[in-house]
CSV table of C-alpha atoms in Angstrom, one decimal:
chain,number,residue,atom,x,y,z
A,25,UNK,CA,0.0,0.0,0.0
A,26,UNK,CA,1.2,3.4,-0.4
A,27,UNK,CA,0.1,7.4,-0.7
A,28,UNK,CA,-0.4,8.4,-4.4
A,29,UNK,CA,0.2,12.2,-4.6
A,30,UNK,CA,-0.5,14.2,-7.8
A,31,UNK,CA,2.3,16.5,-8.8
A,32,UNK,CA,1.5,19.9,-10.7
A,33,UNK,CA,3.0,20.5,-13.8
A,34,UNK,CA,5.7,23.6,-12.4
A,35,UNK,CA,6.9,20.6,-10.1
A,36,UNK,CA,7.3,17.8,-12.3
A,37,UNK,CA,11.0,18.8,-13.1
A,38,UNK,CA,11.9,16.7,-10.0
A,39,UNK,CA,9.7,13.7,-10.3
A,40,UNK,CA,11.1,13.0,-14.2
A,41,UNK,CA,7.7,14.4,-15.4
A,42,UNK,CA,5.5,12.2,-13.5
A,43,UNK,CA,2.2,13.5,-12.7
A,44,UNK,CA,1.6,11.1,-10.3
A,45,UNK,CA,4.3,9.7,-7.5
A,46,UNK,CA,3.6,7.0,-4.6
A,47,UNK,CA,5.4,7.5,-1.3
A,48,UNK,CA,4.7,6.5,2.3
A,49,UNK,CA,4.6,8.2,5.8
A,50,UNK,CA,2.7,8.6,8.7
A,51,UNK,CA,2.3,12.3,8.4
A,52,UNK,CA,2.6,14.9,5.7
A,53,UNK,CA,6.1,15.7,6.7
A,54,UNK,CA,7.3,11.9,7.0
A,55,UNK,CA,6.0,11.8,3.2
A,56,UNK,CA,7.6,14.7,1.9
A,57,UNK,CA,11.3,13.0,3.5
A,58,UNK,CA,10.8,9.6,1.5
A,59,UNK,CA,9.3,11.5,-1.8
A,60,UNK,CA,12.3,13.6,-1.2
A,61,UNK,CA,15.0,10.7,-1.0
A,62,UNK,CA,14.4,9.8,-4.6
A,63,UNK,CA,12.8,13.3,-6.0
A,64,UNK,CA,15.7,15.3,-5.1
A,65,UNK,CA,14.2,18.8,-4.4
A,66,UNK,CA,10.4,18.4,-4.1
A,67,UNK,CA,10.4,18.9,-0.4
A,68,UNK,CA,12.8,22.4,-0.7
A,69,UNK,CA,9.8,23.9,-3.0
A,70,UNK,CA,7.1,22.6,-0.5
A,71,UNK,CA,8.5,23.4,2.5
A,72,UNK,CA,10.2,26.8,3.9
A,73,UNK,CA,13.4,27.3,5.7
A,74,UNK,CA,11.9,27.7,8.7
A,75,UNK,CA,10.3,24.1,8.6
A,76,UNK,CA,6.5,25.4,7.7
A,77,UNK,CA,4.6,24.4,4.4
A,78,UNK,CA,4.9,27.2,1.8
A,79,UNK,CA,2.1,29.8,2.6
A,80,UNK,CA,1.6,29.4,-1.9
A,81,UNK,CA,1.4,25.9,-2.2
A,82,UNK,CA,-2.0,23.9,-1.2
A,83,UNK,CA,-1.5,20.6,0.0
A,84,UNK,CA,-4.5,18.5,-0.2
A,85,UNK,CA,-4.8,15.2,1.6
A,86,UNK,CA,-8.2,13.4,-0.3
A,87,UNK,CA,-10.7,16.6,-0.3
A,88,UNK,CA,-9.4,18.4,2.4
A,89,UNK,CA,-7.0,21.5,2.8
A,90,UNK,CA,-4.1,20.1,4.9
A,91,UNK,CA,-4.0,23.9,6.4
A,92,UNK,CA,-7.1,22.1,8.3
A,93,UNK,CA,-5.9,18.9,9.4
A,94,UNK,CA,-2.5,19.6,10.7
A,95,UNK,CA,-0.3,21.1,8.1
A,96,UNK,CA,3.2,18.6,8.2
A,97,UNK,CA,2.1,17.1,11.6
A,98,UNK,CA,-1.5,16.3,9.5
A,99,UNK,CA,-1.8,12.1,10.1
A,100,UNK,CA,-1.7,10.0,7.1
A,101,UNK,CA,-3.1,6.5,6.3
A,102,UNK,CA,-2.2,4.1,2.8
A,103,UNK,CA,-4.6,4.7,0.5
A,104,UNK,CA,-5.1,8.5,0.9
A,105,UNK,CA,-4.9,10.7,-2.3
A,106,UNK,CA,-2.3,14.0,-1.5
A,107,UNK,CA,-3.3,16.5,-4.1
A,108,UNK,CA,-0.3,19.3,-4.5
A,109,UNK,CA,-1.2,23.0,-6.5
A,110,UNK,CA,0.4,26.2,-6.7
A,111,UNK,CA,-1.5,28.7,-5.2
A,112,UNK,CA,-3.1,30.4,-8.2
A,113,UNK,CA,-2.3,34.4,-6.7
A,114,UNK,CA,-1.3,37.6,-7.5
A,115,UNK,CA,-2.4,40.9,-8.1
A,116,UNK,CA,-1.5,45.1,-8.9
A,117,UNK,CA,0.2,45.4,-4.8
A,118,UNK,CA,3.9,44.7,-4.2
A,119,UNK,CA,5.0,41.7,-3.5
A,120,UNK,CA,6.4,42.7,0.1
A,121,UNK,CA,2.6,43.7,1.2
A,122,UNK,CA,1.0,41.3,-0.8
A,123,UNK,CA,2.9,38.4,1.3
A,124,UNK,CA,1.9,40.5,4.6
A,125,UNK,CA,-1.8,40.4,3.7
A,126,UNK,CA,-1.5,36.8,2.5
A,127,UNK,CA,0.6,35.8,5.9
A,128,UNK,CA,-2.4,37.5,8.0
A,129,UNK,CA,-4.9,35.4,6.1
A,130,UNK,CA,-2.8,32.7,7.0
A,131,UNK,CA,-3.3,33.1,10.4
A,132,UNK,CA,-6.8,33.9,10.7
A,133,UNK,CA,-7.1,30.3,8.5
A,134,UNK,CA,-4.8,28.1,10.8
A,135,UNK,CA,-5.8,29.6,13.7
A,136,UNK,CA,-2.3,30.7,14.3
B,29,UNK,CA,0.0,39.4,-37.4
B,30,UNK,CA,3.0,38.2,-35.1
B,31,UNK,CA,2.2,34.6,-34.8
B,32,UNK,CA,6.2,34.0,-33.7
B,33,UNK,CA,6.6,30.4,-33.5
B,34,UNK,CA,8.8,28.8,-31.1
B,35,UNK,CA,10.1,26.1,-28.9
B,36,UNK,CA,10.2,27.2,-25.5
B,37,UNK,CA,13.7,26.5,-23.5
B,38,UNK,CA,12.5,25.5,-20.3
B,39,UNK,CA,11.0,22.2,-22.5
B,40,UNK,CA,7.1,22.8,-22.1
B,41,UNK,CA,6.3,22.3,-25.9
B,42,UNK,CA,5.6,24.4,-28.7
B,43,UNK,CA,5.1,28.0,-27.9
B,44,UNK,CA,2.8,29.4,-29.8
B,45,UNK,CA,3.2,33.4,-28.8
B,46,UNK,CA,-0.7,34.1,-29.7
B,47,UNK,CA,-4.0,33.8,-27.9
B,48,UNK,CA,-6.3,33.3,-29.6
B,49,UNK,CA,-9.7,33.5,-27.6
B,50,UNK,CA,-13.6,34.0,-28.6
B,51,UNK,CA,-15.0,37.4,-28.4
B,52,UNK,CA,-18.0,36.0,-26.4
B,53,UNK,CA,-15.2,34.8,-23.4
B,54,UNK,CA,-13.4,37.9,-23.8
B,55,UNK,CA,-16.6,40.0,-23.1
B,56,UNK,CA,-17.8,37.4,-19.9
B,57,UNK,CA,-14.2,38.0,-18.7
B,58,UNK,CA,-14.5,41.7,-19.3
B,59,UNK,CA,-18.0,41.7,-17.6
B,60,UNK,CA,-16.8,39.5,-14.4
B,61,UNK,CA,-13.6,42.3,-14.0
B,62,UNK,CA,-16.5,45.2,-13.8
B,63,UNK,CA,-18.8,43.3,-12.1
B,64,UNK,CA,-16.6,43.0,-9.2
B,65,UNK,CA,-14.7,46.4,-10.0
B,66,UNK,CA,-13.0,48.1,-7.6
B,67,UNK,CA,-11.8,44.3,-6.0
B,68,UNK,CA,-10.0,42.4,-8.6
B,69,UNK,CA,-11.8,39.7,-10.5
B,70,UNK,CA,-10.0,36.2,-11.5
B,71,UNK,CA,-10.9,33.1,-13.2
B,72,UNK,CA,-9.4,30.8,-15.5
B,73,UNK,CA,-10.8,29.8,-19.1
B,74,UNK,CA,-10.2,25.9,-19.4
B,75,UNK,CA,-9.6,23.9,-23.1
B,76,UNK,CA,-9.0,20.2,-24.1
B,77,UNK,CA,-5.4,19.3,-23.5
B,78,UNK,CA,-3.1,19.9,-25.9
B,79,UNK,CA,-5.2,22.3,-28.0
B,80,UNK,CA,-4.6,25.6,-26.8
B,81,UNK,CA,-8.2,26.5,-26.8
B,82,UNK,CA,-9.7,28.4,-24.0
B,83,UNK,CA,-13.3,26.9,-24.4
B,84,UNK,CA,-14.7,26.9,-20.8
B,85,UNK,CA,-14.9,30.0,-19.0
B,86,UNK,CA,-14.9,29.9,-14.9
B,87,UNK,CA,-15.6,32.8,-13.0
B,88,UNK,CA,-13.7,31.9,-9.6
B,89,UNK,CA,-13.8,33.4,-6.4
B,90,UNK,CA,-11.2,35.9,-5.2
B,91,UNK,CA,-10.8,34.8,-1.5
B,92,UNK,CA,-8.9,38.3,-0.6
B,93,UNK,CA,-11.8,39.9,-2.1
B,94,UNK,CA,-9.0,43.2,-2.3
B,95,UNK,CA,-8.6,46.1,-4.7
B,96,UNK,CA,-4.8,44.6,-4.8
B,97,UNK,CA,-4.4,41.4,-4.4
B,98,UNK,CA,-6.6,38.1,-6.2
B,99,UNK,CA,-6.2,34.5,-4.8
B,100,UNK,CA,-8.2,31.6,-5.3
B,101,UNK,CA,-10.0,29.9,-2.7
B,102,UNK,CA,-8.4,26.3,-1.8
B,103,UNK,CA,-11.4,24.3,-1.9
B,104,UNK,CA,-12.7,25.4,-5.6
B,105,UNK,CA,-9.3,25.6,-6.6
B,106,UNK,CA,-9.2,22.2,-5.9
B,107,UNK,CA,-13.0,21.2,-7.5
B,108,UNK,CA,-12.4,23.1,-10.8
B,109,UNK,CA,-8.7,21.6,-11.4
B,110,UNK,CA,-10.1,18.1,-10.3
B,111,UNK,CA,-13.5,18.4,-12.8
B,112,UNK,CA,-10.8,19.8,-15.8
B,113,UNK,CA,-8.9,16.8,-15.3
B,114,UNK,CA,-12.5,14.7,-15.5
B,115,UNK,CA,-13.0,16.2,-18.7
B,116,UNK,CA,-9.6,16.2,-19.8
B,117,UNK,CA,-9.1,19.7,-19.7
B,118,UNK,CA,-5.9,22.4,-18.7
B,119,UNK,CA,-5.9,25.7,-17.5
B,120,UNK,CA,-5.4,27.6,-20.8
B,121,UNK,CA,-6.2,30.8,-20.0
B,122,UNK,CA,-5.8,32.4,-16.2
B,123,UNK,CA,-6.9,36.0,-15.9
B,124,UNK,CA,-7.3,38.4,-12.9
B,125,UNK,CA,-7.8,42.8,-13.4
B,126,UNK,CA,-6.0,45.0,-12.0
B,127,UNK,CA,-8.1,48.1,-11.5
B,128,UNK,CA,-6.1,51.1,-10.8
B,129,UNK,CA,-3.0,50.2,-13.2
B,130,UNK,CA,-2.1,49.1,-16.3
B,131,UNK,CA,-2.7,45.5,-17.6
B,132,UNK,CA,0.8,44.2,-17.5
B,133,UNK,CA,1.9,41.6,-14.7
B,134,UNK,CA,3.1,42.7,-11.4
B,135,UNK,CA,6.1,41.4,-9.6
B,136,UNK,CA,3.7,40.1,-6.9
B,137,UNK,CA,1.6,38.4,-10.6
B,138,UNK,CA,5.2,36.9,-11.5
B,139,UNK,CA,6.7,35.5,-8.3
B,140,UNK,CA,3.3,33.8,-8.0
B,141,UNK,CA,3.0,31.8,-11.7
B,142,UNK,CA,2.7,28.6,-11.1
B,143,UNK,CA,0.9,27.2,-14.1
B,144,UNK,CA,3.9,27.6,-17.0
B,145,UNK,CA,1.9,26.6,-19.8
B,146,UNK,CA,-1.1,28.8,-19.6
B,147,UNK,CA,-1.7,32.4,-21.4
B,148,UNK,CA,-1.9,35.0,-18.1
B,149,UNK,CA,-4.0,37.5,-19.5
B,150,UNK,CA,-4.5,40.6,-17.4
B,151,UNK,CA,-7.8,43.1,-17.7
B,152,UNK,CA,-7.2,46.5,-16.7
B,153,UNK,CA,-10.4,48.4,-15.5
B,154,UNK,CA,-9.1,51.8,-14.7
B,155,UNK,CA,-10.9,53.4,-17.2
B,156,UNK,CA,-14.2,53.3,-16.8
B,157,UNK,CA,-15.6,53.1,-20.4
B,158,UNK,CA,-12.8,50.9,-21.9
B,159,UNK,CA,-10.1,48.0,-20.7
B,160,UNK,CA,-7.1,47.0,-21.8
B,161,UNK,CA,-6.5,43.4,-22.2
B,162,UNK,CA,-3.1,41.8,-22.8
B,163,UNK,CA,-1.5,38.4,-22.6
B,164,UNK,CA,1.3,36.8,-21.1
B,165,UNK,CA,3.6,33.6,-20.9
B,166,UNK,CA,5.4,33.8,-16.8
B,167,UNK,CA,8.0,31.0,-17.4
B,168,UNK,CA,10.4,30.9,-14.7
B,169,UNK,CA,10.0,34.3,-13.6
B,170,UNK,CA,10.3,35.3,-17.2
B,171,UNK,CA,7.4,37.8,-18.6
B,172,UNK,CA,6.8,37.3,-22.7
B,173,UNK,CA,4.1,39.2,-23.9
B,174,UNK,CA,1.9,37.6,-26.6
B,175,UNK,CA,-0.8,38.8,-29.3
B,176,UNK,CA,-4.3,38.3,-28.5
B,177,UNK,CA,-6.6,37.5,-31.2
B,178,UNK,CA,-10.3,38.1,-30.1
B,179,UNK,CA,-12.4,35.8,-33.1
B,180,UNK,CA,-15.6,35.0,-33.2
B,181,UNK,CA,-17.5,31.9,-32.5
B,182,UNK,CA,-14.6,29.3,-32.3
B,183,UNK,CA,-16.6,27.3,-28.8
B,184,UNK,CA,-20.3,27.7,-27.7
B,185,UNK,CA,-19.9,30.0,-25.5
């Protein structure tokens, strides 16, 4: 059994142009290490420095926003379906402000 | 008419640098970005794969419902991209105004391109009795401006 995840197109530079991987973990983050041990990268454009999921990249895990369930820590099972899309965004403000208002929404969504 | 043909270097296929879109989506796109004038309006117009055809036009939500800023909403992100790949389907055309400046993508528009092979065509709404609309390829944090060719009656619309 494993996790099938569907990779957007911008990403699949690091899965040889697959649009669908399998991988296995317990949570999102233990995923993104083994997809990351043979798609060198993936987890660097997923993930931030800091440790946190990219605020412009949704994660789904089935039908759900894994902002919702958890983020990384979110629990995983075989079988589940991880959708992965770049945040479709932009707009006329700077980019500096833009990522303020965008962090705040952030917040108010996680609860954080 | 500059239809420049190409083969794009970051290896997404043939570039064609032309939209070519129906007048009746270009004038539903146009009256979704005054509809929802002063907040930005966005959408995406989705085409069989492989056809660069924008046939289906979705008005989507704009979740930061701001005068300067568009982002989708997670959840029908996730339902319209899902129901285009149903129907075998690809985002050809994304679009969001900007409605106090001019139709050409902002750094905040390119840092944020995440779909290389679709046309990012921008509607400016800052004058209130006409709108400039213009098209663009964001590869890589590269901005290439493209022809639009507005025809008639190439989908039912």
């Amino acid at each position: 059994m494993a996790i099938e995840v569907r990779i957007p197109t911008i990403l699949r530079s690091y899965t040889g142009g697959a649009k669908v991987v399998e991988g296995s973990g317990d949570t999102l983050g233990g995923l993104l290490d083994d997809l990351d041990a043979r798609h060198n990268g993936l987890k660097g454009r997923l993930v931030t420095a800091e440790g946190g999921l990219h605020r412009f990249v949704n994660v789904y895990v089935n039908d759900e926003d894994i902002r919702f369930l958890g983020g990384l820590d979110a629990k995983l099972s075989d079988g589940d379906s991880i959708t992965i899309l770049p945040a479709v965004a932009g707009g006329a403000l700077g980019f500096v402000a833009a990522a303020a208002i965008a962090g705040q929404r952030a917040a108010a969504r996680t609860g954080r | 008419m500059g239809t420049d043909t190409s083969v794009c270097p970051t290896g997404h296929g043939r570039v064609v640098r032309v939209l070519t879109i129906d007048s009746a989506i270009i004038d539903a796109i146009v009256a979704h970005a005054r509809r929802d004038h002063p907040d930005e309006a966005c959408g995406v117009v989705a085409g069989p794969i492989g056809r660069d055809l924008p046939a289906r036009h979705i008005r989507m939500e704009n979740a930061a419902r701001s005068m300067t800023f568009y982002e989708f909403d997670s959840m029908e992100h996730l339902r319209v991209w899902r129901e285009m790949d149903d129907n075998d389907e690809e985002p050809v055309v994304i679009y969001h105004s900007h409605t106090a400046t001019e139709a050409y993508p902002s750094r905040t528009d390119v840092s944020f391109a995440g779909e290389p092979g679709a046309h990012y065509l921008l509607v400016s709404t800052r004058e209130p009795d006409s709108e400039e609309i213009r098209s663009f390829r964001i590869v890589d944090g590269v901005v290439t401006e493209e022809e639009v060719n507005i025809v008639d009656a190439t989908v039912d619309a």
